[in-house]
mmCIF file of C-alpha atoms in Angstrom:
data_model
loop_
_atom_site.group_PDB
_atom_site.id
_atom_site.type_symbol
_atom_site.label_atom_id
_atom_site.label_comp_id
_atom_site.label_asym_id
_atom_site.label_seq_id
_atom_site.Cartn_x
_atom_site.Cartn_y
_atom_site.Cartn_z
ATOM 1 C CA MET A 13 0.000 0.000 0.000
ATOM 2 C CA THR A 14 2.840 2.373 0.863
ATOM 3 C CA SER A 15 4.491 1.730 -2.498
ATOM 4 C CA PHE A 16 1.214 2.485 -4.283
ATOM 5 C CA LEU A 17 0.822 5.779 -2.417
ATOM 6 C CA VAL A 18 4.404 6.780 -3.235
ATOM 7 C CA PHE A 19 3.823 5.963 -6.908
ATOM 8 C CA THR A 20 0.577 7.956 -6.920
ATOM 9 C CA VAL A 21 2.282 10.986 -5.344
ATOM 10 C CA LEU A 22 5.095 10.862 -7.916
ATOM 11 C CA VAL A 23 2.576 10.702 -10.771
ATOM 12 C CA LEU A 24 0.673 13.677 -9.355
ATOM 13 C CA ILE A 25 3.910 15.649 -8.956
ATOM 14 C CA GLY A 26 4.784 14.882 -12.591
ATOM 15 C CA ILE A 27 1.361 16.086 -13.755
ATOM 16 C CA ALA A 28 1.730 19.252 -11.644
ATOM 17 C CA VAL A 29 5.149 20.041 -13.147
ATOM 18 C CA TRP A 30 3.764 19.490 -16.639
ATOM 19 C CA GLN A 31 0.848 21.848 -15.988
ATOM 20 C CA LEU A 32 3.177 24.481 -14.512
ATOM 21 C CA THR A 33 5.298 24.266 -17.663
ATOM 22 C CA LYS A 34 2.242 24.917 -19.806
ATOM 23 C CA ILE A 35 1.279 27.883 -17.636
ATOM 24 C CA PHE A 36 4.796 29.262 -17.984
ATOM 25 C CA ASP A 37 4.581 28.972 -21.777
ATOM 26 C CA LEU A 38 1.301 30.892 -21.744
ATOM 27 C CA THR A 39 2.917 33.734 -19.795
ATOM 28 C CA GLN A 40 5.482 34.118 -22.587
ATOM 29 C CA VAL A 41 2.876 34.927 -25.251
ATOM 30 C CA GLY A 42 3.942 38.057 -27.110
ATOM 31 C CA GLY A 43 7.587 37.648 -26.153
ATOM 32 C CA VAL A 44 10.447 36.187 -28.145
ATOM 33 C CA SER A 45 10.148 32.426 -28.015
ATOM 34 C CA GLU A 46 11.826 29.530 -29.799
ATOM 35 C CA ASN A 47 9.148 26.840 -29.592
ATOM 36 C CA SER A 48 9.595 25.626 -33.147
ATOM 37 C CA GLU A 49 9.150 21.902 -33.714
ATOM 38 C CA ILE A 50 12.226 21.982 -35.979
ATOM 39 C CA ALA A 51 15.508 21.209 -34.195
ATOM 40 C CA ASN A 52 18.179 23.890 -34.343
ATOM 41 C CA ASP A 53 21.969 23.579 -33.995
ATOM 42 C CA LYS A 54 21.723 23.837 -30.215
ATOM 43 C CA ASP A 55 19.182 21.015 -30.045
ATOM 44 C CA ASN A 56 21.324 18.812 -32.275
ATOM 45 C CA SER A 57 24.458 19.456 -30.214
ATOM 46 C CA VAL A 58 22.634 18.633 -26.986
ATOM 47 C CA ASN A 59 21.349 15.346 -28.435
ATOM 48 C CA GLY A 60 24.797 14.523 -29.821
ATOM 49 C CA TYR A 61 26.442 14.943 -26.413
ATOM 50 C CA LEU A 62 23.612 12.969 -24.797
ATOM 51 C CA MET A 63 24.332 10.104 -27.184
ATOM 52 C CA PHE A 64 27.977 10.190 -26.122
ATOM 53 C CA ALA A 65 26.931 10.213 -22.466
ATOM 54 C CA PHE A 66 24.621 7.245 -23.016
ATOM 55 C CA VAL A 67 27.309 5.078 -24.605
ATOM 56 C CA GLY A 68 29.510 5.938 -21.616
ATOM 57 C CA PHE A 69 26.690 4.831 -19.326
ATOM 58 C CA ILE A 70 26.410 1.521 -21.228
ATOM 59 C CA TYR A 71 30.126 0.786 -20.792
ATOM 60 C CA VAL A 72 30.209 1.800 -17.123
ATOM 61 C CA PHE A 73 27.108 -0.247 -16.306
ATOM 62 C CA THR A 74 28.499 -3.271 -18.180
ATOM 63 C CA ILE A 75 31.744 -3.132 -16.196
ATOM 64 C CA TYR A 76 29.818 -2.676 -12.944
ATOM 65 C CA SER A 77 27.533 -5.646 -13.773
ATOM 66 C CA LEU A 78 30.514 -7.924 -14.375
ATOM 67 C CA TYR A 79 32.016 -6.837 -11.064
ATOM 68 C CA ALA A 80 28.856 -6.854 -8.935
ATOM 69 C CA TRP A 81 27.068 -9.974 -10.220
ATOM 70 C CA SER A 82 29.799 -12.211 -11.587
ATOM 71 C CA ASP A 83 29.364 -14.517 -8.569
ATOM 72 C CA LEU A 84 25.863 -15.453 -9.755
ATOM 73 C CA VAL A 85 27.117 -17.660 -12.584
ATOM 74 C CA LEU A 86 26.731 -21.404 -12.023
ATOM 75 C CA GLY A 87 30.433 -22.183 -11.760
ATOM 76 C CA THR A 88 31.790 -25.728 -11.910
ATOM 77 C CA PRO A 89 29.768 -27.969 -14.284
ATOM 78 C CA ALA A 90 28.697 -31.292 -12.751
ATOM 79 C CA SER A 91 28.473 -33.366 -15.937
ATOM 80 C CA GLU A 92 30.881 -34.584 -18.592
ATOM 81 C CA HIS A 93 29.406 -32.432 -21.345
ATOM 82 C CA GLY A 94 29.146 -29.368 -19.086
ATOM 83 C CA LYS A 95 32.584 -28.070 -20.100
ATOM 84 C CA ASP A 96 31.620 -28.117 -23.779
ATOM 85 C CA VAL A 97 28.436 -26.160 -23.064
ATOM 86 C CA ASP A 98 30.375 -23.626 -20.984
ATOM 87 C CA ASN A 99 32.992 -23.228 -23.740
ATOM 88 C CA LEU A 100 30.276 -22.564 -26.307
ATOM 89 C CA MET A 101 28.667 -20.034 -23.985
ATOM 90 C CA ALA A 102 32.009 -18.312 -23.301
ATOM 91 C CA ILE A 103 32.792 -18.009 -27.022
ATOM 92 C CA SER A 104 29.302 -16.673 -27.785
ATOM 93 C CA MET A 105 29.451 -14.107 -24.979
ATOM 94 C CA ALA A 106 32.961 -12.970 -25.972
ATOM 95 C CA LEU A 107 31.807 -12.364 -29.547
ATOM 96 C CA ILE A 108 28.671 -10.560 -28.348
ATOM 97 C CA PHE A 109 30.668 -8.287 -26.038
ATOM 98 C CA PHE A 110 33.224 -7.548 -28.764
ATOM 99 C CA VAL A 111 30.620 -6.710 -31.407
ATOM 100 C CA GLN A 112 28.432 -4.800 -28.957
ATOM 101 C CA THR A 113 31.338 -2.669 -27.757
ATOM 102 C CA ILE A 114 32.343 -1.647 -31.291
ATOM 103 C CA THR A 115 28.876 -1.203 -32.806
ATOM 104 C CA GLN A 116 27.473 0.774 -29.873
ATOM 105 C CA PHE A 117 30.467 3.118 -29.903
ATOM 106 C CA LEU A 118 30.206 3.697 -33.659
ATOM 107 C CA LEU A 119 26.440 4.188 -33.471
ATOM 108 C CA HIS A 120 26.649 6.884 -30.804
ATOM 109 C CA TYR A 121 29.846 8.456 -32.149
ATOM 110 C CA PHE A 122 28.366 8.887 -35.624
ATOM 111 C CA ALA A 123 25.183 10.341 -34.088
ATOM 112 C CA PHE A 124 27.424 12.985 -32.476
ATOM 113 C CA LYS A 125 29.865 13.579 -35.342
ATOM 114 C CA TYR A 126 27.239 13.861 -38.055
ATOM 115 C CA ARG A 127 24.672 15.771 -36.029
ATOM 116 C CA GLY A 128 22.609 18.269 -37.957
ATOM 117 C CA LYS A 129 24.042 21.718 -38.653
ATOM 118 C CA GLU A 130 22.357 24.608 -40.372
ATOM 119 C CA GLY A 131 23.293 24.764 -44.042
ATOM 120 C CA LYS A 132 24.944 21.320 -44.030
ATOM 121 C CA LYS A 133 23.384 18.568 -46.150
ATOM 122 C CA ALA A 134 23.892 14.849 -45.659
ATOM 123 C CA LEU A 135 25.582 12.897 -48.424
ATOM 124 C CA TYR A 136 23.242 10.297 -49.869
ATOM 125 C CA PHE A 137 24.187 7.324 -52.005
ATOM 126 C CA ALA A 138 21.971 4.419 -52.953
ATOM 127 C CA ASP A 139 24.362 1.517 -52.338
ATOM 128 C CA ASN A 140 27.921 0.438 -51.678
ATOM 129 C CA ASN A 141 28.671 -3.088 -52.809
ATOM 130 C CA LYS A 142 31.939 -3.285 -50.890
ATOM 131 C CA LEU A 143 30.404 -2.294 -47.545
ATOM 132 C CA GLU A 144 27.400 -4.554 -48.049
ATOM 133 C CA ALA A 145 29.684 -7.491 -48.846
ATOM 134 C CA ILE A 146 31.739 -6.862 -45.696
ATOM 135 C CA TRP A 147 28.819 -6.599 -43.274
ATOM 136 C CA THR A 148 27.135 -9.627 -44.853
ATOM 137 C CA ILE A 149 30.044 -12.047 -45.279
ATOM 138 C CA ILE A 150 31.673 -11.502 -41.870
ATOM 139 C CA PRO A 151 28.496 -12.227 -39.829
ATOM 140 C CA VAL A 152 27.729 -15.224 -42.068
ATOM 141 C CA ILE A 153 31.169 -16.734 -41.410
ATOM 142 C CA VAL A 154 30.993 -16.072 -37.650
ATOM 143 C CA LEU A 155 27.442 -17.397 -37.245
ATOM 144 C CA ALA A 156 28.144 -20.432 -39.427
ATOM 145 C CA GLY A 157 31.129 -21.258 -37.226
ATOM 146 C CA LEU A 158 29.043 -20.917 -34.056
ATOM 147 C CA ILE A 159 26.205 -23.015 -35.488
ATOM 148 C CA MET A 160 28.541 -25.790 -36.633
ATOM 149 C CA TYR A 161 30.305 -25.850 -33.270
ATOM 150 C CA GLY A 162 26.939 -25.867 -31.508
ATOM 151 C CA LEU A 163 25.620 -28.738 -33.635
ATOM 152 C CA PHE A 164 28.808 -30.709 -33.079
ATOM 153 C CA THR A 165 28.528 -30.183 -29.310
ATOM 154 C CA TRP A 166 24.812 -31.041 -29.306
ATOM 155 C CA ASN A 167 25.319 -34.224 -31.302
ATOM 156 C CA ASN A 168 28.059 -35.357 -28.921
ATOM 157 C CA ILE A 169 25.733 -34.757 -25.975
ATOM 158 C CA MET A 170 22.683 -36.470 -27.482
ATOM 159 C CA PHE A 171 24.409 -39.454 -29.119
ATOM 160 C CA VAL A 172 24.349 -42.600 -26.996
ATOM 161 C CA ASP A 173 26.021 -45.657 -28.525
ATOM 162 C CA GLU A 174 24.971 -49.245 -27.870
ATOM 163 C CA GLU A 175 27.784 -49.848 -25.374
ATOM 164 C CA ASP A 176 26.672 -46.865 -23.285
ATOM 165 C CA LYS A 177 23.053 -48.021 -23.429
ATOM 166 C CA GLN A 178 23.947 -51.430 -22.007
ATOM 167 C CA ASP A 179 25.728 -49.899 -19.015
ATOM 168 C CA ALA A 180 23.483 -46.846 -18.529
ATOM 169 C CA ILE A 181 20.783 -46.241 -15.940
ATOM 170 C CA VAL A 182 17.351 -45.521 -17.422
ATOM 171 C CA ILE A 183 15.152 -43.062 -15.516
ATOM 172 C CA GLU A 184 11.799 -41.565 -16.422
ATOM 173 C CA LEU A 185 11.114 -37.976 -15.346
ATOM 174 C CA TYR A 186 7.381 -37.411 -15.044
ATOM 175 C CA ALA A 187 6.163 -33.807 -14.989
ATOM 176 C CA LYS A 188 2.780 -32.609 -13.795
ATOM 177 C CA GLN A 189 1.319 -29.467 -12.290
ATOM 178 C CA PHE A 190 3.160 -28.821 -10.038
ATOM 179 C CA GLY A 191 5.720 -31.483 -9.206
ATOM 180 C CA TRP A 192 8.054 -34.181 -10.426
ATOM 181 C CA GLU A 193 8.259 -37.932 -10.005
ATOM 182 C CA ALA A 194 11.014 -40.267 -11.178
ATOM 183 C CA ARG A 195 10.781 -43.921 -12.254
ATOM 184 C CA TYR A 196 13.830 -46.173 -12.333
ATOM 185 C CA ALA A 197 13.994 -49.064 -14.756
ATOM 186 C CA GLY A 198 15.156 -52.340 -13.230
ATOM 187 C CA ASP A 199 17.874 -54.730 -14.348
ATOM 188 C CA ASP A 200 16.176 -55.123 -17.746
ATOM 189 C CA LYS A 201 17.004 -51.461 -18.546
ATOM 190 C CA THR A 202 13.458 -51.103 -19.853
ATOM 191 C CA LEU A 203 10.675 -48.972 -18.450
ATOM 192 C CA GLY A 204 7.220 -50.517 -18.423
ATOM 193 C CA LYS A 205 4.515 -49.063 -20.643
ATOM 194 C CA ALA A 206 2.440 -46.217 -19.235
ATOM 195 C CA ASN A 207 -0.767 -44.371 -20.022
ATOM 196 C CA VAL A 208 -2.474 -41.499 -18.202
ATOM 197 C CA ARG A 209 -5.735 -43.486 -18.296
ATOM 198 C CA LEU A 210 -4.139 -45.993 -15.899
ATOM 199 C CA ILE A 211 -3.433 -43.422 -13.176
ATOM 200 C CA GLU A 212 -5.072 -44.697 -9.999
ATOM 201 C CA GLY A 213 -4.129 -44.714 -6.334
ATOM 202 C CA VAL A 214 -0.410 -45.245 -5.769
ATOM 203 C CA ASN A 215 0.070 -45.681 -9.519
ATOM 204 C CA THR A 216 0.432 -41.919 -10.056
ATOM 205 C CA LEU A 217 2.400 -42.339 -13.295
ATOM 206 C CA GLY A 218 -0.153 -44.546 -15.022
ATOM 207 C CA VAL A 219 2.236 -47.501 -15.397
ATOM 208 C CA ASP A 220 0.807 -50.604 -17.037
ATOM 209 C CA LEU A 221 1.384 -53.107 -14.232
ATOM 210 C CA ALA A 222 0.436 -55.961 -16.556
ATOM 211 C CA ASP A 223 3.559 -55.267 -18.609
ATOM 212 C CA PRO A 224 6.403 -57.642 -17.619
ATOM 213 C CA ALA A 225 8.925 -54.814 -18.061
ATOM 214 C CA ALA A 226 7.126 -52.768 -15.373
ATOM 215 C CA GLN A 227 7.456 -55.353 -12.604
ATOM 216 C CA ASP A 228 10.859 -54.070 -11.431
ATOM 217 C CA ASP A 229 10.201 -50.334 -11.951
ATOM 218 C CA LYS A 230 10.602 -48.118 -8.888
ATOM 219 C CA VAL A 231 8.926 -44.725 -8.416
ATOM 220 C CA VAL A 232 10.482 -42.066 -6.161
ATOM 221 C CA THR A 233 10.080 -38.371 -5.355
ATOM 222 C CA GLU A 234 13.797 -37.680 -4.799
ATOM 223 C CA LEU A 235 16.225 -38.253 -7.648
ATOM 224 C CA HIS A 236 19.500 -40.044 -6.903
ATOM 225 C CA LEU A 237 22.259 -40.465 -9.496
ATOM 226 C CA PRO A 238 25.551 -42.377 -9.311
ATOM 227 C CA VAL A 239 28.675 -40.368 -10.112
ATOM 228 C CA GLY A 240 30.550 -41.442 -13.240
ATOM 229 C CA LYS A 241 27.609 -43.441 -14.609
ATOM 230 C CA LYS A 242 25.704 -42.668 -17.814
ATOM 231 C CA VAL A 243 22.067 -41.770 -17.125
ATOM 232 C CA ILE A 244 19.407 -41.827 -19.856
ATOM 233 C CA PHE A 245 16.336 -39.755 -19.025
ATOM 234 C CA LYS A 246 12.960 -40.465 -20.646
ATOM 235 C CA MET A 247 10.617 -37.523 -20.085
ATOM 236 C CA ARG A 248 6.811 -37.319 -20.074
ATOM 237 C CA SER A 249 4.249 -34.695 -19.139
ATOM 238 C CA GLN A 250 0.815 -35.378 -17.707
ATOM 239 C CA ASP A 251 -0.842 -32.080 -18.532
ATOM 240 C CA VAL A 252 0.929 -29.054 -20.086
ATOM 241 C CA LEU A 253 4.315 -28.278 -21.597
ATOM 242 C CA HIS A 254 7.041 -28.460 -18.944
ATOM 243 C CA SER A 255 10.817 -28.325 -19.244
ATOM 244 C CA ALA A 256 13.183 -30.489 -17.215
ATOM 245 C CA TYR A 257 16.027 -28.135 -16.292
ATOM 246 C CA MET A 258 19.066 -29.281 -14.302
ATOM 247 C CA PRO A 259 21.287 -26.172 -14.359
ATOM 248 C CA HIS A 260 24.412 -27.524 -12.679
ATOM 249 C CA PHE A 261 24.438 -30.433 -15.126
ATOM 250 C CA ARG A 262 23.906 -28.077 -18.087
ATOM 251 C CA ALA A 263 20.891 -30.159 -19.084
ATOM 252 C CA GLN A 264 17.460 -29.150 -20.309
ATOM 253 C CA MET A 265 14.751 -30.880 -22.317
ATOM 254 C CA ASN A 266 11.076 -30.132 -22.871
ATOM 255 C CA CYS A 267 8.469 -32.510 -21.442
ATOM 256 C CA VAL A 268 5.680 -32.647 -24.007
ATOM 257 C CA PRO A 269 2.213 -34.139 -23.377
ATOM 258 C CA GLY A 270 1.590 -37.168 -25.562
ATOM 259 C CA MET A 271 5.213 -37.940 -26.426
ATOM 260 C CA ILE A 272 8.487 -39.073 -24.850
ATOM 261 C CA THR A 273 11.597 -36.895 -25.059
ATOM 262 C CA GLN A 274 15.104 -37.946 -24.101
ATOM 263 C CA PHE A 275 18.293 -36.506 -22.653
ATOM 264 C CA SER A 276 21.377 -38.156 -21.188
ATOM 265 C CA PHE A 277 24.504 -37.169 -19.298
ATOM 266 C CA THR A 278 27.130 -38.512 -16.937
ATOM 267 C CA PRO A 279 27.367 -36.854 -13.475
ATOM 268 C CA THR A 280 30.959 -36.043 -12.505
ATOM 269 C CA VAL A 281 30.697 -34.329 -9.105
ATOM 270 C CA THR A 282 28.925 -35.783 -6.066
ATOM 271 C CA THR A 283 26.692 -33.598 -3.938
ATOM 272 C CA ALA A 284 29.196 -33.830 -1.061
ATOM 273 C CA ASP A 285 32.083 -32.706 -3.276
ATOM 274 C CA MET A 286 30.085 -29.828 -4.785
ATOM 275 C CA ARG A 287 29.226 -28.581 -1.303
ATOM 276 C CA ASN A 288 32.982 -28.246 -0.700
ATOM 277 C CA ASP A 289 33.504 -26.217 -3.886
ATOM 278 C CA GLU A 290 34.822 -22.747 -2.997
ATOM 279 C CA ALA A 291 32.328 -20.921 -5.209
ATOM 280 C CA ILE A 292 29.401 -22.901 -3.757
ATOM 281 C CA ILE A 293 30.613 -22.257 -0.203
ATOM 282 C CA ALA A 294 30.693 -18.514 -0.943
ATOM 283 C CA LYS A 295 27.174 -18.606 -2.442
ATOM 284 C CA VAL A 296 25.752 -20.581 0.478
ATOM 285 C CA ASP A 297 27.340 -18.144 2.928
ATOM 286 C CA LYS A 298 25.848 -15.181 1.044
ATOM 287 C CA ILE A 299 22.385 -16.771 0.975
ATOM 288 C CA ASN A 300 22.495 -17.599 4.685
ATOM 289 C CA LYS A 301 23.437 -14.020 5.552
ATOM 290 C CA ILE A 302 20.341 -12.862 3.684
ATOM 291 C CA ARG A 303 18.210 -15.509 5.430
ATOM 292 C CA ILE A 304 19.526 -14.445 8.843
ATOM 293 C CA LYS A 305 18.667 -10.828 8.059
ATOM 294 C CA ASN A 306 15.167 -11.761 6.885
ATOM 295 C CA SER A 307 14.664 -14.087 9.865
ATOM 296 C CA LYS A 308 15.081 -11.188 12.287
ATOM 297 C CA LYS A 309 12.130 -9.408 10.706
ATOM 298 C CA ILE A 310 10.058 -12.610 10.568
ATOM 299 C CA VAL A 311 10.728 -13.385 14.257
ATOM 300 C CA ALA A 312 9.902 -9.800 15.200
ATOM 301 C CA ASP A 313 6.521 -10.267 13.502
ATOM 302 C CA GLY A 314 5.915 -13.450 15.505
ATOM 303 C CA GLY A 315 6.965 -15.971 12.849
ATOM 304 C CA THR A 316 9.540 -18.768 12.793
ATOM 305 C CA ALA A 317 13.105 -18.114 11.706
ATOM 306 C CA LEU A 318 14.208 -19.504 8.336
ATOM 307 C CA ASP A 319 16.295 -22.676 8.354
ATOM 308 C CA PRO A 320 19.916 -22.389 7.172
ATOM 309 C CA TYR A 321 20.336 -23.078 3.462
ATOM 310 C CA THR A 322 22.296 -26.127 2.336
ATOM 311 C CA PHE A 323 23.306 -26.638 -1.284
ATOM 312 C CA ASP A 324 21.529 -29.318 -3.286
ATOM 313 C CA TYR A 325 21.277 -30.043 -6.975
ATOM 314 C CA LEU A 326 17.764 -29.347 -8.243
ATOM 315 C CA LEU A 327 15.490 -30.409 -11.065
ATOM 316 C CA LEU A 328 13.428 -27.371 -12.054
ATOM 317 C CA CYS A 329 10.705 -26.577 -14.557
ATOM 318 C CA ASN A 330 11.905 -23.985 -17.070
ATOM 319 C CA LYS A 331 8.505 -23.335 -18.642
ATOM 320 C CA ILE A 332 5.876 -21.071 -17.124
ATOM 321 C CA CYS A 333 3.392 -23.902 -16.600
ATOM 322 C CA GLY A 334 0.906 -22.326 -14.205
ATOM 323 C CA ALA A 335 0.361 -20.505 -10.922
ATOM 324 C CA SER A 336 2.741 -22.680 -8.863
ATOM 325 C CA HIS A 337 5.425 -23.006 -11.540
ATOM 326 C CA TYR A 338 8.006 -21.428 -9.197
ATOM 327 C CA ASN A 339 7.561 -24.276 -6.715
ATOM 328 C CA MET A 340 7.995 -27.122 -9.208
ATOM 329 C CA GLN A 341 11.300 -28.669 -8.241
ATOM 330 C CA MET A 342 12.862 -31.956 -7.169
ATOM 331 C CA LYS A 343 15.982 -32.559 -5.123
ATOM 332 C CA ILE A 344 18.818 -34.356 -6.923
ATOM 333 C CA VAL A 345 21.480 -36.241 -4.994
ATOM 334 C CA VAL A 346 24.639 -37.449 -6.733
ATOM 335 C CA ASP A 347 26.014 -40.390 -4.735
ATOM 336 C CA THR A 348 28.964 -42.705 -4.987
ATOM 337 C CA PRO A 349 28.015 -45.898 -6.891
ATOM 338 C CA ALA A 350 27.934 -47.898 -3.648
ATOM 339 C CA ASP A 351 25.676 -45.399 -1.871
ATOM 340 C CA PHE A 352 23.404 -45.223 -4.907
ATOM 341 C CA LYS A 353 22.980 -49.002 -5.046
ATOM 342 C CA ALA A 354 22.195 -49.140 -1.324
ATOM 343 C CA TRP A 355 19.635 -46.347 -1.654
ATOM 344 C CA LEU A 356 17.888 -47.861 -4.670
ATOM 345 C CA LYS A 357 17.871 -51.353 -3.163
ATOM 346 C CA ASP A 358 15.792 -50.130 -0.212
ATOM 347 C CA LYS A 359 13.085 -48.716 -2.482
ATOM 348 C CA PRO A 360 10.075 -50.982 -3.158
ATOM 349 C CA THR A 361 8.958 -51.654 -6.703
ATOM 350 C CA LEU A 362 5.763 -50.010 -7.925
ATOM 351 C CA ALA A 363 4.231 -53.468 -8.377
ATOM 352 C CA GLN A 364 4.870 -54.227 -4.697
ATOM 353 C CA GLN A 365 3.453 -50.864 -3.633
ATOM 354 C CA TRP A 366 0.318 -51.528 -5.687
ATOM 355 C CA LYS A 367 -0.010 -55.012 -4.226
ATOM 356 C CA ASP A 368 0.341 -53.731 -0.660
ATOM 357 C CA ALA A 369 -2.099 -50.867 -1.228
ATOM 358 C CA ASN A 370 -4.751 -53.144 -2.744
ATOM 359 C CA ALA A 371 -4.306 -56.223 -0.557
ATOM 360 C CA PRO A 372 -7.585 -57.370 1.036
ATOM 361 C CA LYS A 373 -7.876 -56.201 4.590
ATOM 362 C CA PRO A 374 -8.168 -59.002 7.174
ATOM 363 C CA VAL A 375 -11.611 -59.376 8.698
ATOM 364 C CA GLU A 376 -11.579 -58.580 12.386
ATOM 365 C CA THR A 377 -13.259 -61.413 14.346
ATOM 366 C CA ALA A 378 -15.341 -60.407 17.300
ATOM 367 C CA GLU A 379 -14.016 -61.924 20.494
ATOM 368 C CA ALA A 380 -16.528 -63.694 22.659
ATOM 369 C CA VAL A 381 -17.102 -61.744 25.825
ATOM 370 C CA ALA A 382 -18.093 -63.730 28.928
ATOM 371 C CA VAL A 383 -21.044 -62.148 30.675
ATOM 372 C CA ASP A 384 -21.801 -62.711 34.356
ATOM 373 C CA SER A 385 -25.592 -63.252 34.297
ATOM 374 C CA THR A 386 -25.950 -62.664 38.038
ATOM 375 C CA LYS A 387 -24.529 -59.153 37.685
ATOM 376 C CA VAL A 388 -26.800 -58.396 34.759
ATOM 377 C CA ILE A 389 -29.892 -59.549 36.734
ATOM 378 C CA ALA A 390 -28.750 -57.536 39.755
ATOM 379 C CA GLN A 391 -28.396 -54.398 37.610
ATOM 380 C CA VAL A 392 -31.859 -54.881 36.132
ATOM 381 C CA ILE A 393 -33.495 -55.377 39.565
ATOM 382 C CA LYS A 394 -31.628 -52.369 40.924
#
């Protein structure tokens, strides 16, 4: 409410200043005034210097942004292909900064140098084949190089050979408003068939439990991955378009209703090791300082203090899929192979969960209760 009042006051002040300006103009009627809509040399010079000032502002703000917010980048990639993605991003950003720096300077410099002057006419020519060839060929070569490098990187990421498939872990990521579930294929490396029409009770993914391949599938709400092991993700959506985004693994793939999409990668850094990364330690410390500051206000208002933040990998939705899109996330834990096997072994199969949930309940037999007839008669007479 306070913000709205402040905004309203500022708007009213702006309107008042505008009206005062109009009143001032009316008081100058009959005097010498230069209110022509045509810019004069003074106007052009002012705009030229303003253009120079603006390009200076762009450079200063860019330098400040790199200094102030450089710690917000993700840092160490946690997958094998992450370095390739980061290299492609670094090359793209370097080219963008280089081109932006030159083009913005020339744009604003020419606006100043060739500003309008009385009696001076601009030189006009219809075309210049040499210039057009330069500014066409150079971008074509640069963009073609970036596209080819990007396609090469993408193909390396997406290609999974038969040897990798035999040793890989197959996991289904199931998206729905507003949460995630994961289904692990068993030793057969094959996920059972599924259909949304089969969703019922504990079978929240609509798995066809009559399919032999589904008998060893396991459904969980926390994703665990073994370090150094290839993981093939099969992705489905129950309702709308979602996007499985795992930022620290440099992985993202849309989850489309009615079809299965796929992405794969090999985790290279366990959760425990990433928590000991210097950049992550600094980020966690910064976040906890903010949480401590906010907790003081919350406690003062009678609330409960925020818990300290601990780093975890996350699976997020990178599509605006509805009102609770911001809360659609799943914790990812990268374990050692031994810890992963122990964790997965303790999880029941979906078939077992369905069997337990739908097992007939035992009929409770009424125990015979001995009744003392003399006491009953005595109570009635009394």
